[in-house]
PDB file of C-alpha atoms in Angstrom:
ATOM      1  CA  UNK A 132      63.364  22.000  47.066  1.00 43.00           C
ATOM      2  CA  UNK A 133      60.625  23.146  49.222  1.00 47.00           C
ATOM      3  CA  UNK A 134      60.980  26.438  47.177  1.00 43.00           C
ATOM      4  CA  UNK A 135      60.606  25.612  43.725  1.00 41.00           C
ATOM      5  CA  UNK A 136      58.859  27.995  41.487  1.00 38.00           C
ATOM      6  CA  UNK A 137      58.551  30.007  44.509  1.00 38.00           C
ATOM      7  CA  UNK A 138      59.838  33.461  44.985  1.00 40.00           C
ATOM      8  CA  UNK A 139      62.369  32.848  48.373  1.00 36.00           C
ATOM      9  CA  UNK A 140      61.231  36.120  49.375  1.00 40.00           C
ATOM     10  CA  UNK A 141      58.118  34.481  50.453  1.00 65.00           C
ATOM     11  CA  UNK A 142      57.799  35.299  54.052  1.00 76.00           C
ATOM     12  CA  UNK A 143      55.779  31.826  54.072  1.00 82.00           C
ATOM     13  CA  UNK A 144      58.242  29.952  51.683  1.00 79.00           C
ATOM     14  CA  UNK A 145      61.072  30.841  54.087  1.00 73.00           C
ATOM     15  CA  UNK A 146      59.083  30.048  57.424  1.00 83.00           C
ATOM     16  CA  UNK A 147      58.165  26.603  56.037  1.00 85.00           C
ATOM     17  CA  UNK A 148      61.939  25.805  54.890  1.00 77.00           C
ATOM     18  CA  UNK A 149      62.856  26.778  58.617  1.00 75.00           C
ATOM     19  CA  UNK A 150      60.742  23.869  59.534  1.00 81.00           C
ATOM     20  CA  UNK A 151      61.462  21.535  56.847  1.00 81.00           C
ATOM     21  CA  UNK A 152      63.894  18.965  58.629  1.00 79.00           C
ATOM     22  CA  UNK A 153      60.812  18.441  61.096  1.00 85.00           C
ATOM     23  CA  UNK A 154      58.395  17.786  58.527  1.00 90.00           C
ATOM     24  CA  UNK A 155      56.268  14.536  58.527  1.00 93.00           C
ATOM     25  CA  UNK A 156      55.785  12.728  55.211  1.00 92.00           C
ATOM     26  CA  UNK A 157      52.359  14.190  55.142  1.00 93.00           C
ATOM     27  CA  UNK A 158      53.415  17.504  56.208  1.00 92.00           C
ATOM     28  CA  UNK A 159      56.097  17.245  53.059  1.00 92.00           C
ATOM     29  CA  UNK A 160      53.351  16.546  50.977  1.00 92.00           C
ATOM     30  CA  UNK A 161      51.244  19.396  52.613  1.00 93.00           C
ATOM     31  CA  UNK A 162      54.258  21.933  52.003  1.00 90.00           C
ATOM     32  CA  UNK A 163      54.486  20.751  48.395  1.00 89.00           C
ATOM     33  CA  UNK A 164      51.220  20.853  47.089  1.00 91.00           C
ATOM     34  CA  UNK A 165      50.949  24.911  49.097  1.00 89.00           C
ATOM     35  CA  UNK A 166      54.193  25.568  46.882  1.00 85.00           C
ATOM     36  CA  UNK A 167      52.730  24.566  43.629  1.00 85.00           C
ATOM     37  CA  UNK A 168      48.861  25.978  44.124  1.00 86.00           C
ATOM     38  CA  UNK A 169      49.526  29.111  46.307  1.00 80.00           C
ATOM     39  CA  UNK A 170      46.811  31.233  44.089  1.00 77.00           C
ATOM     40  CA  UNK A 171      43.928  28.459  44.303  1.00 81.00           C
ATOM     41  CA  UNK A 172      45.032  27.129  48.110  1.00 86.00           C
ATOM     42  CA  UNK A 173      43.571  31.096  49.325  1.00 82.00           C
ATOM     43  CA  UNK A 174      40.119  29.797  48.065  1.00 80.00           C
ATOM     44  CA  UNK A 175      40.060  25.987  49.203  1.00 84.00           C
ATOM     45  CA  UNK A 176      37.969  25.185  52.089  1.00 84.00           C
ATOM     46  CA  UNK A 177      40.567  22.445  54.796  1.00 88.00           C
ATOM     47  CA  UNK A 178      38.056  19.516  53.501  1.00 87.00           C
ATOM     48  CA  UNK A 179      38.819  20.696  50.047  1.00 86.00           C
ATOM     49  CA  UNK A 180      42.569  20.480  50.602  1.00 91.00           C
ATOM     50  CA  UNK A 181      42.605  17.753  52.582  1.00 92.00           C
ATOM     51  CA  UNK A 182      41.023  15.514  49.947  1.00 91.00           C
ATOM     52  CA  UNK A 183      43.415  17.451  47.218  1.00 92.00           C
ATOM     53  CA  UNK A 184      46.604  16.488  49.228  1.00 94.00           C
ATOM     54  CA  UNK A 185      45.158  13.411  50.689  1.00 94.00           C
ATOM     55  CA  UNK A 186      45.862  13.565  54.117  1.00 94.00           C
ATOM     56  CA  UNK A 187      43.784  14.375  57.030  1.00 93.00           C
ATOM     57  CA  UNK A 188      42.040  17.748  58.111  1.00 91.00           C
ATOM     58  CA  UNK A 189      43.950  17.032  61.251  1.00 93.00           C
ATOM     59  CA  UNK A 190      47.228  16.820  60.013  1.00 95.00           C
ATOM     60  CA  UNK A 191      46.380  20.501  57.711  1.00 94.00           C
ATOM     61  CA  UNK A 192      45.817  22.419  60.907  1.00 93.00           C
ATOM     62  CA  UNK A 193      48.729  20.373  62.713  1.00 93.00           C
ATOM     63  CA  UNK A 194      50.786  21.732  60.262  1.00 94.00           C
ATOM     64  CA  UNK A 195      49.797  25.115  60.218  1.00 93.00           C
ATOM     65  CA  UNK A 196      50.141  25.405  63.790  1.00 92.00           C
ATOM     66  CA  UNK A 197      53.823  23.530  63.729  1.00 92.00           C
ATOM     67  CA  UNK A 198      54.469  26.630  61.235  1.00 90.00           C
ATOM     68  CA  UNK A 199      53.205  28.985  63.853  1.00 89.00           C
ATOM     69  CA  UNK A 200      49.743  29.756  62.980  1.00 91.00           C
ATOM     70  CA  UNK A 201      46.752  29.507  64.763  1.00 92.00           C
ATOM     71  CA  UNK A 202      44.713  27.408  62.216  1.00 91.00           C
ATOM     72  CA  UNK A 203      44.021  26.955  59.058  1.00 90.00           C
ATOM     73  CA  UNK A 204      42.114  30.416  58.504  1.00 87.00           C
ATOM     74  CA  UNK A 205      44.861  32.034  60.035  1.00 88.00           C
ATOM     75  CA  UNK A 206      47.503  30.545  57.392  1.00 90.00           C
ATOM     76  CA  UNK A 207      45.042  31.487  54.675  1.00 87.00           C
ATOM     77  CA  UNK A 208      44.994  35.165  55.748  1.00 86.00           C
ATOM     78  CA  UNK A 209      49.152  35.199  56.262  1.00 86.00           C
ATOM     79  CA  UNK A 210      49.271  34.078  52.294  1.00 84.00           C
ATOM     80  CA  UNK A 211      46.563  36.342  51.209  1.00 80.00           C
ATOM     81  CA  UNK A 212      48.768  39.349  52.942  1.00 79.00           C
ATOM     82  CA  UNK A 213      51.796  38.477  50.819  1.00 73.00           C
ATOM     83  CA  UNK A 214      52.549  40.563  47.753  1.00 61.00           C
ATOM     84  CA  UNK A 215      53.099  38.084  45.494  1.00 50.00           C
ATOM     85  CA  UNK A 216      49.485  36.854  45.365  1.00 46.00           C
ATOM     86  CA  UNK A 217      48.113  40.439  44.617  1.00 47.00           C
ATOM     87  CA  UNK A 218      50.208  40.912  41.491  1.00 46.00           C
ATOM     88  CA  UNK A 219      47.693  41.260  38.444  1.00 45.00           C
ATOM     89  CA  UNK A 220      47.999  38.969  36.001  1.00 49.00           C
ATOM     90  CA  UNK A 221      46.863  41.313  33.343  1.00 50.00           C
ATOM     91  CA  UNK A 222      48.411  45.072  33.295  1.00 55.00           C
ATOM     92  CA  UNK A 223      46.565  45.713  29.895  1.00 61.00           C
ATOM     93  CA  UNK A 224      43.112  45.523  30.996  1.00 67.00           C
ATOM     94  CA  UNK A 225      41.705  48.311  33.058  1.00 81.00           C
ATOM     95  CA  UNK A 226      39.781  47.886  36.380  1.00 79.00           C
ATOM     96  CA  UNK A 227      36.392  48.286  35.020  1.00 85.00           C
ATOM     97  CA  UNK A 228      37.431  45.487  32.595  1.00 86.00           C
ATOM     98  CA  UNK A 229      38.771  43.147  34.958  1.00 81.00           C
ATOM     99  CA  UNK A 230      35.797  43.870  37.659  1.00 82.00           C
ATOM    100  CA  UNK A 231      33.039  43.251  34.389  1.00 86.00           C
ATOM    101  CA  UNK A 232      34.793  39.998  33.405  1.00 85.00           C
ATOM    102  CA  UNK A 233      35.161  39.030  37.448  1.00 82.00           C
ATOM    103  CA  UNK A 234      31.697  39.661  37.362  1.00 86.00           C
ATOM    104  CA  UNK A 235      30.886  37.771  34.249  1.00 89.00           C
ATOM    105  CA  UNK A 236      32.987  34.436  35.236  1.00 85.00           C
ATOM    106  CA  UNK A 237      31.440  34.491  38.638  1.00 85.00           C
ATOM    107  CA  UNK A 238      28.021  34.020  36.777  1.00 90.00           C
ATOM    108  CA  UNK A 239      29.258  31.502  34.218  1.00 89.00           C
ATOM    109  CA  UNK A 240      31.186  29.338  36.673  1.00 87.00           C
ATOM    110  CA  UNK A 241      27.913  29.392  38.920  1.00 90.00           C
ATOM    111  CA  UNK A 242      25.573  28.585  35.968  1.00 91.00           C
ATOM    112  CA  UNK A 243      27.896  25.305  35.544  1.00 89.00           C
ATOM    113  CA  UNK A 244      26.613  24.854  39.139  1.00 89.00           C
ATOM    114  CA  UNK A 245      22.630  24.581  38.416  1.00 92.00           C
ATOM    115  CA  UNK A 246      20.971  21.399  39.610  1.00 94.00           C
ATOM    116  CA  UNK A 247      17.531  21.689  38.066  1.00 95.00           C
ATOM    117  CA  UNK A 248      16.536  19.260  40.943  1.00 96.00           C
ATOM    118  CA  UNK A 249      17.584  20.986  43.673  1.00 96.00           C
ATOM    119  CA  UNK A 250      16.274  24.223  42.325  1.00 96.00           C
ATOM    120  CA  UNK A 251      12.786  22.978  42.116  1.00 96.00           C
ATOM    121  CA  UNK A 252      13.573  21.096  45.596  1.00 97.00           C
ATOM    122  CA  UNK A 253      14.269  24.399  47.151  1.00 97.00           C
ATOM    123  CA  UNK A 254      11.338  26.505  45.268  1.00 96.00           C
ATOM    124  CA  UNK A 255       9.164  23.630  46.468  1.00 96.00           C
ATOM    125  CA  UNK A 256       9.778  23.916  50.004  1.00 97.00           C
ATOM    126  CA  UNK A 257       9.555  27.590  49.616  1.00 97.00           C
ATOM    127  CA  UNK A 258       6.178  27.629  48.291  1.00 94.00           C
ATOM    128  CA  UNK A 259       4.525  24.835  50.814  1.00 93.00           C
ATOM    129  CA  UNK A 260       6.087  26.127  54.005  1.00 93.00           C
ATOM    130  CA  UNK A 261       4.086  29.631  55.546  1.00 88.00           C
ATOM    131  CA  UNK A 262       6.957  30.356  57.751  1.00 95.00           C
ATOM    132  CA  UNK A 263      10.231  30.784  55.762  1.00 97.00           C
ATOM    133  CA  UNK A 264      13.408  32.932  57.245  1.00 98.00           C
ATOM    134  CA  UNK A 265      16.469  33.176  55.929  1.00 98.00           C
ATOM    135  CA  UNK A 266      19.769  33.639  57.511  1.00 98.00           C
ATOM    136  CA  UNK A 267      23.354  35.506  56.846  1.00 96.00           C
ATOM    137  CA  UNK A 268      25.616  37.431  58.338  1.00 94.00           C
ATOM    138  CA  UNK A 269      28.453  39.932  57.421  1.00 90.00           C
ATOM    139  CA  UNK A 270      28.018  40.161  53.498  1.00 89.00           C
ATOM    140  CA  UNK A 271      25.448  37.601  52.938  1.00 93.00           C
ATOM    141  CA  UNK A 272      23.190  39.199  55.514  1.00 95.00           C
ATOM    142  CA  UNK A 273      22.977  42.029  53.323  1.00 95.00           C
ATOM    143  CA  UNK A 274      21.823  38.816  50.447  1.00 96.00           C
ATOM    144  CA  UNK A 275      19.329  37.852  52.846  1.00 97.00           C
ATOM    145  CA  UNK A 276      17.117  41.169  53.295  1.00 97.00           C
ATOM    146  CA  UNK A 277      17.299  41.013  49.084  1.00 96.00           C
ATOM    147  CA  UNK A 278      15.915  37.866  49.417  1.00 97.00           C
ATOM    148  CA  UNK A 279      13.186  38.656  51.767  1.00 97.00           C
ATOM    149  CA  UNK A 280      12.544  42.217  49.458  1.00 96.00           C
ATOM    150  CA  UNK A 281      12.297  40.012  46.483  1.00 95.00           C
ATOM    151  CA  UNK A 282       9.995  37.574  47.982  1.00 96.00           C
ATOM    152  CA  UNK A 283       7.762  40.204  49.296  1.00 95.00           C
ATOM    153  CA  UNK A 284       7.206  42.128  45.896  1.00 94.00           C
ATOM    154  CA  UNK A 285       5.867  38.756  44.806  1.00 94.00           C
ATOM    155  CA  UNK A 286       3.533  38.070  48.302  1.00 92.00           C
ATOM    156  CA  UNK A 287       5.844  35.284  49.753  1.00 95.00           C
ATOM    157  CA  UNK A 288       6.427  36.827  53.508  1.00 95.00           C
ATOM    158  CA  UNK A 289      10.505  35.461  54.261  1.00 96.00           C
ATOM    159  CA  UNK A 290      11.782  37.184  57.067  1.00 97.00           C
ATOM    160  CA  UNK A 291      15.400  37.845  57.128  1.00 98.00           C
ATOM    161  CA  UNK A 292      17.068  37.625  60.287  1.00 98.00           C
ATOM    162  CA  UNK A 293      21.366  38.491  59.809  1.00 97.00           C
ATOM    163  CA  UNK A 294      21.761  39.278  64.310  1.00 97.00           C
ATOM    164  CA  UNK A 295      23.737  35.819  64.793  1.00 96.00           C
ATOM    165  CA  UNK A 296      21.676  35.847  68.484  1.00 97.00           C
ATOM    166  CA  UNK A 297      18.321  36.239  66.865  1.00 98.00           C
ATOM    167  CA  UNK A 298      19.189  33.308  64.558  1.00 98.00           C
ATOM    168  CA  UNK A 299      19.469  30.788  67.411  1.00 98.00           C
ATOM    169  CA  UNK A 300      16.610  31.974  69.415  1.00 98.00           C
ATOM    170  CA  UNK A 301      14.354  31.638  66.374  1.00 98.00           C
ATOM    171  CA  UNK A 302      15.788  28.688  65.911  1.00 98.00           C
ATOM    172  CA  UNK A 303      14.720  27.133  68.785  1.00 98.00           C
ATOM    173  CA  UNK A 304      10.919  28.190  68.188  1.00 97.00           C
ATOM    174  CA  UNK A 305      10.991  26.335  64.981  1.00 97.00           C
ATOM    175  CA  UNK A 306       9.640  23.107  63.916  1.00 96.00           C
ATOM    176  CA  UNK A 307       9.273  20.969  60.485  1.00 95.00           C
ATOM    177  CA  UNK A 308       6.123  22.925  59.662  1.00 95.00           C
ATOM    178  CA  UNK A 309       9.150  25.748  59.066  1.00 97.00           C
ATOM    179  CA  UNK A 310      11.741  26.020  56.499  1.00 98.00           C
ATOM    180  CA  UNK A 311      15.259  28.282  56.896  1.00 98.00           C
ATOM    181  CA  UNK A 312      17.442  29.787  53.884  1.00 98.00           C
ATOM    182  CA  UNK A 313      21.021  29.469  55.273  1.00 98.00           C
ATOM    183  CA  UNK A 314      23.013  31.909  53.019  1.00 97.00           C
ATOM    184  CA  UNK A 315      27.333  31.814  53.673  1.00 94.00           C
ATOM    185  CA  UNK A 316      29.990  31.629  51.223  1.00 89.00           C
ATOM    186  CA  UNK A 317      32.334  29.046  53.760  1.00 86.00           C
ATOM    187  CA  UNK A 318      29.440  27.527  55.245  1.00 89.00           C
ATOM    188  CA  UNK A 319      31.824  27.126  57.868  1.00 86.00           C
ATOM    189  CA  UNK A 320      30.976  30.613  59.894  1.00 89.00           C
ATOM    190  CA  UNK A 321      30.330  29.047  63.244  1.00 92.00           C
ATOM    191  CA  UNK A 322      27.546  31.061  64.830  1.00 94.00           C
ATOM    192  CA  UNK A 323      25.568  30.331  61.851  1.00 96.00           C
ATOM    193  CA  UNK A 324      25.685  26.948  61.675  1.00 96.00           C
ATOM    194  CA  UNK A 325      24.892  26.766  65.247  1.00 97.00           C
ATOM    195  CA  UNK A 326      21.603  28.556  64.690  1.00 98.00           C
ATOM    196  CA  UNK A 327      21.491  25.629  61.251  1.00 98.00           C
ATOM    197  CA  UNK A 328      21.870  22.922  64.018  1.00 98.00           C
ATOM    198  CA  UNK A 329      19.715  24.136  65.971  1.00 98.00           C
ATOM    199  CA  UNK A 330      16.926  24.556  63.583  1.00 98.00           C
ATOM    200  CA  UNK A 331      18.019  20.972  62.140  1.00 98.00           C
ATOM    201  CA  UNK A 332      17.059  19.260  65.460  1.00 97.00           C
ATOM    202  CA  UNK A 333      13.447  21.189  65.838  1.00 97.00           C
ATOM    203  CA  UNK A 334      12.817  19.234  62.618  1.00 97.00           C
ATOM    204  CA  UNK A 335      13.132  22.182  60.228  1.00 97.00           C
ATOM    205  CA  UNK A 336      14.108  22.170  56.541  1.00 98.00           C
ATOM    206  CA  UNK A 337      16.947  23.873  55.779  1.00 98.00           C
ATOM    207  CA  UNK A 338      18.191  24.847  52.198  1.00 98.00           C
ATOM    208  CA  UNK A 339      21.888  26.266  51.824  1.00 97.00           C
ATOM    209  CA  UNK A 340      23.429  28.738  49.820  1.00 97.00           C
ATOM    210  CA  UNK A 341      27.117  28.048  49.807  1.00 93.00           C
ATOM    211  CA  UNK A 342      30.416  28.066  47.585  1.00 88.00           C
ATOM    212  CA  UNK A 343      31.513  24.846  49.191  1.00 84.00           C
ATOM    213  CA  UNK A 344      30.160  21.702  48.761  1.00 84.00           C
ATOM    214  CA  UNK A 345      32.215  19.886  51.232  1.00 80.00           C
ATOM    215  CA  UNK A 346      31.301  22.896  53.494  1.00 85.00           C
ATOM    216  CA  UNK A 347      30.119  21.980  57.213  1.00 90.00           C
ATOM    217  CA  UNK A 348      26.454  23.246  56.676  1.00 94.00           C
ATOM    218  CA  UNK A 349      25.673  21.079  54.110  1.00 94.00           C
ATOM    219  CA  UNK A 350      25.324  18.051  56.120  1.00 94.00           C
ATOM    220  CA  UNK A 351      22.361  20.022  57.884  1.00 97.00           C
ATOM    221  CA  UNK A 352      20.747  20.976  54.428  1.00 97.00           C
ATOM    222  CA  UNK A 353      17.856  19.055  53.337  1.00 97.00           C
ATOM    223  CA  UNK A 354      18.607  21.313  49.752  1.00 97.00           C
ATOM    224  CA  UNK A 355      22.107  22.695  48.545  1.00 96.00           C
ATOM    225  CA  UNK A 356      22.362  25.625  45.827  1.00 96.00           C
ATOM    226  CA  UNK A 357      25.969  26.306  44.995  1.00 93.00           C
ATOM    227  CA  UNK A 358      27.608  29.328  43.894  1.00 91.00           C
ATOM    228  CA  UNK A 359      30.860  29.997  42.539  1.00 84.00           C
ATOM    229  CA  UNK A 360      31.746  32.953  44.161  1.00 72.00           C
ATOM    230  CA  UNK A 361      34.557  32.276  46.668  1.00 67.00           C
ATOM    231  CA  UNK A 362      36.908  34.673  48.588  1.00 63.00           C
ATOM    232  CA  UNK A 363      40.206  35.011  49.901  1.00 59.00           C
ATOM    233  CA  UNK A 364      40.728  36.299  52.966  1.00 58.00           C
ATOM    234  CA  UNK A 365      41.494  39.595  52.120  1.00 59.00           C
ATOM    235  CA  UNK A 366      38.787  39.357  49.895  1.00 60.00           C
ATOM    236  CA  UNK A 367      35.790  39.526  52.278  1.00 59.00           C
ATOM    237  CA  UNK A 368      32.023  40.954  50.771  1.00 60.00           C
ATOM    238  CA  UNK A 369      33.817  40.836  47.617  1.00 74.00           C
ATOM    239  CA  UNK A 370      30.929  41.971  44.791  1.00 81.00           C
ATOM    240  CA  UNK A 371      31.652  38.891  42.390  1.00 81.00           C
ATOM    241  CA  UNK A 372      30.825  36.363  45.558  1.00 85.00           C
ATOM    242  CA  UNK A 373      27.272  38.728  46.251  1.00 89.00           C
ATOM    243  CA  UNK A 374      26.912  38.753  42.590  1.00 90.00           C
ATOM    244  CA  UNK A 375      26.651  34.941  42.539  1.00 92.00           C
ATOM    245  CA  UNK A 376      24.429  34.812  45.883  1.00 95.00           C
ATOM    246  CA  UNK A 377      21.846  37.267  44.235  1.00 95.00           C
ATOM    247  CA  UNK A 378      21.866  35.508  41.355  1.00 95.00           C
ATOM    248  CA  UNK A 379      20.864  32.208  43.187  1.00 96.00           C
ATOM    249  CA  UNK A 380      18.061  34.270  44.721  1.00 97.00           C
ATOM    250  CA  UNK A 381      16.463  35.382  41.563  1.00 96.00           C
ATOM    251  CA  UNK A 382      16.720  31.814  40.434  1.00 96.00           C
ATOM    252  CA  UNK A 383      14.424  30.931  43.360  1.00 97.00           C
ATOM    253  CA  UNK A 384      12.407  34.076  43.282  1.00 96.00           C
ATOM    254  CA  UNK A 385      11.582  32.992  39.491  1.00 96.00           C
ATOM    255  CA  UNK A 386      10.634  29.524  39.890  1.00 95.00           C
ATOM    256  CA  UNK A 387       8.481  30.342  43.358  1.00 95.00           C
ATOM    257  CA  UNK A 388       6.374  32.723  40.574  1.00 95.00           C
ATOM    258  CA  UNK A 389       5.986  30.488  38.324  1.00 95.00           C
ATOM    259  CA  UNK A 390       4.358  28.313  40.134  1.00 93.00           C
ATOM    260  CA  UNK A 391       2.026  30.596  41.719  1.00 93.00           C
ATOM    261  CA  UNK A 392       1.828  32.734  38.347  1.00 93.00           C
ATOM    262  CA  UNK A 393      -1.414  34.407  39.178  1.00 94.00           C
ATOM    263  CA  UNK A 394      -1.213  35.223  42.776  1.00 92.00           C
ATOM    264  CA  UNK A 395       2.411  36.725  41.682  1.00 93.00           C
ATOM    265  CA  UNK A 396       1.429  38.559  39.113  1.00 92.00           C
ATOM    266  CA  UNK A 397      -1.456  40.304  41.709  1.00 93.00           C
ATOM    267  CA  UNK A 398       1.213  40.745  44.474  1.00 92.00           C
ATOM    268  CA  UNK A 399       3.420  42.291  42.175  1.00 91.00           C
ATOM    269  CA  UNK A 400       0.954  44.837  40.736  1.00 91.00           C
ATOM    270  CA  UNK A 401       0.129  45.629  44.449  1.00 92.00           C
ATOM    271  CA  UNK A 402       3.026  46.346  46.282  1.00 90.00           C
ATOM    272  CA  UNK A 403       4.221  48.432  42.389  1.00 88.00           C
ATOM    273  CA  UNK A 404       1.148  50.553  43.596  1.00 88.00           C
ATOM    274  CA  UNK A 405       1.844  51.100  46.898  1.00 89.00           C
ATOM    275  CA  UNK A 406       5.055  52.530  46.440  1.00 84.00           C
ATOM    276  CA  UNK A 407       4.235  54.499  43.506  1.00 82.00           C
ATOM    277  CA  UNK A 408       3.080  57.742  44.699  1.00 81.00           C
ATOM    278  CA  UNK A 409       6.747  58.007  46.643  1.00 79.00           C
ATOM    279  CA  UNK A 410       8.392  58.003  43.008  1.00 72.00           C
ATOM    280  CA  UNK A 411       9.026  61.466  40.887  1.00 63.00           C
TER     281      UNK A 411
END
């Protein structure tokens, strides 16, 4: 049954049985594979589920709006509201141990992520380019003016810019002599990807900081740094995502000093002095 191993209490269970006997073959297959994965579906990007189910991103948000949802975001939210997927699978451990071992498996699973390549890549880029900017919004805006603090401490000027309007008219002053730090969890939000496409066509370099690799901005990004931390959404600024975007930083931070060991190391000694006197 469309049901199986599902509680019928399931406010979604029930809606999707009341559609059943309408139900394309794909849209079976759709319901079935939602029944079977509801804690991992909250975290898949449509591409991602698509090419799990393997059927069409078009017949996903067909579906979701035959089952009265908006889209596909909108379905994700409906199942994130349901009790069921809040329970806690452990009741022994406390919340400061389950938020230190969220913490903890956020940076292990994005460690697994590394690409050397791409970390040097982006570094690279960093260090040739004078005019660097990174972009977020929401939560990973608030990653983007640590990123331009951490840059600064070691004399690389990155300005952070997280006002979605600002984004696109910098954008459009931009040119390959330029390189932009796109920083999102989806890499779907759409107001930053238009300021990405934008930037894209003045000939710009573009290195992404996502938690999808079949994400929309990638296909912009001349450099992509993944990170493990993913959200449901219910689940939004969630500390273990950050956690993995900061983390990602530092990685770039480091290798940018590296390189430019000696200019770093005078940068850092500076700006340590100029704040000093404001410390107890």
């Amino acid at each position: 049954t469309l049901g199986e191993g599902i509680e019928l209490s399931s406010k979604i269970t029930s809606i999707m049985q009341t559609h059943s006997s309408g139900f394309t073959k794909s849209e079976i297959k759709i319901c079935h594979y939602i029944n079977s994965h509801r804690e991992s579906v909250m975290y898949l990007s449509i591409t991602e589920l698509a090419e799990l189910i393997g059927v069409g991103e078009a017949t996903i948000l067909r579906f979701c709006r035959k089952i009265g949802y908006k889209g596909y975001q909108d379905f994700k939210l409906a199942m994130a509201k349901e009790p069921a997927l809040n329970s806690i699978e452990n009741h022994e451990l406390s919340y400061i141990d389950k938020l230190y071992e969220m913490m903890i498996k956020s940076l292990e699973n994005t460690k697994h992520l590394l690409d050397d390549l791409e970390i040097k890549h982006g570094c690279a880029l960093i260090e040739q380019t004078n005019n660097v900017y990174v972009y977020g919004v929401g939560s990973s805006g608030l990653s983007a003016r640590e990123a331009s603090s951490k840059f600064l401490r070691v004399g690389k000027h990155i300005e952070a810019i997280t006002d979605s309007h600002f984004q696109a008219i910098n954008s459009a002053t931009l040119s390959q002599e330029d390189v932009v730090i796109a920083i999102t969890i989806t890499g779907s939000t759409i107001d930053l990807l238009d300021s990405v496409k934008i930037a894209k066509e003045r000939g710009c370099k573009i290195i992404a900081i996502t938690s999808y690799i079949k994400s929309p901005i990638t296909k912009y990004a001349d450099v992509v740094l993944l990170t493990s931390g993913k959200e449901n959404p219910l689940e939004g600024g969630s500390l273990s995502a950050k956690m993995s975007q900061l983390f990602m930083i530092e990685l770039l931070c480091i290798g940018y000093m590296i390189n430019n060991a000696k200019v770093s190391e005078e940068m850092k000694n500076l700006t340590a002095g100029a704040v000093a006197n404001k410390l107890n």
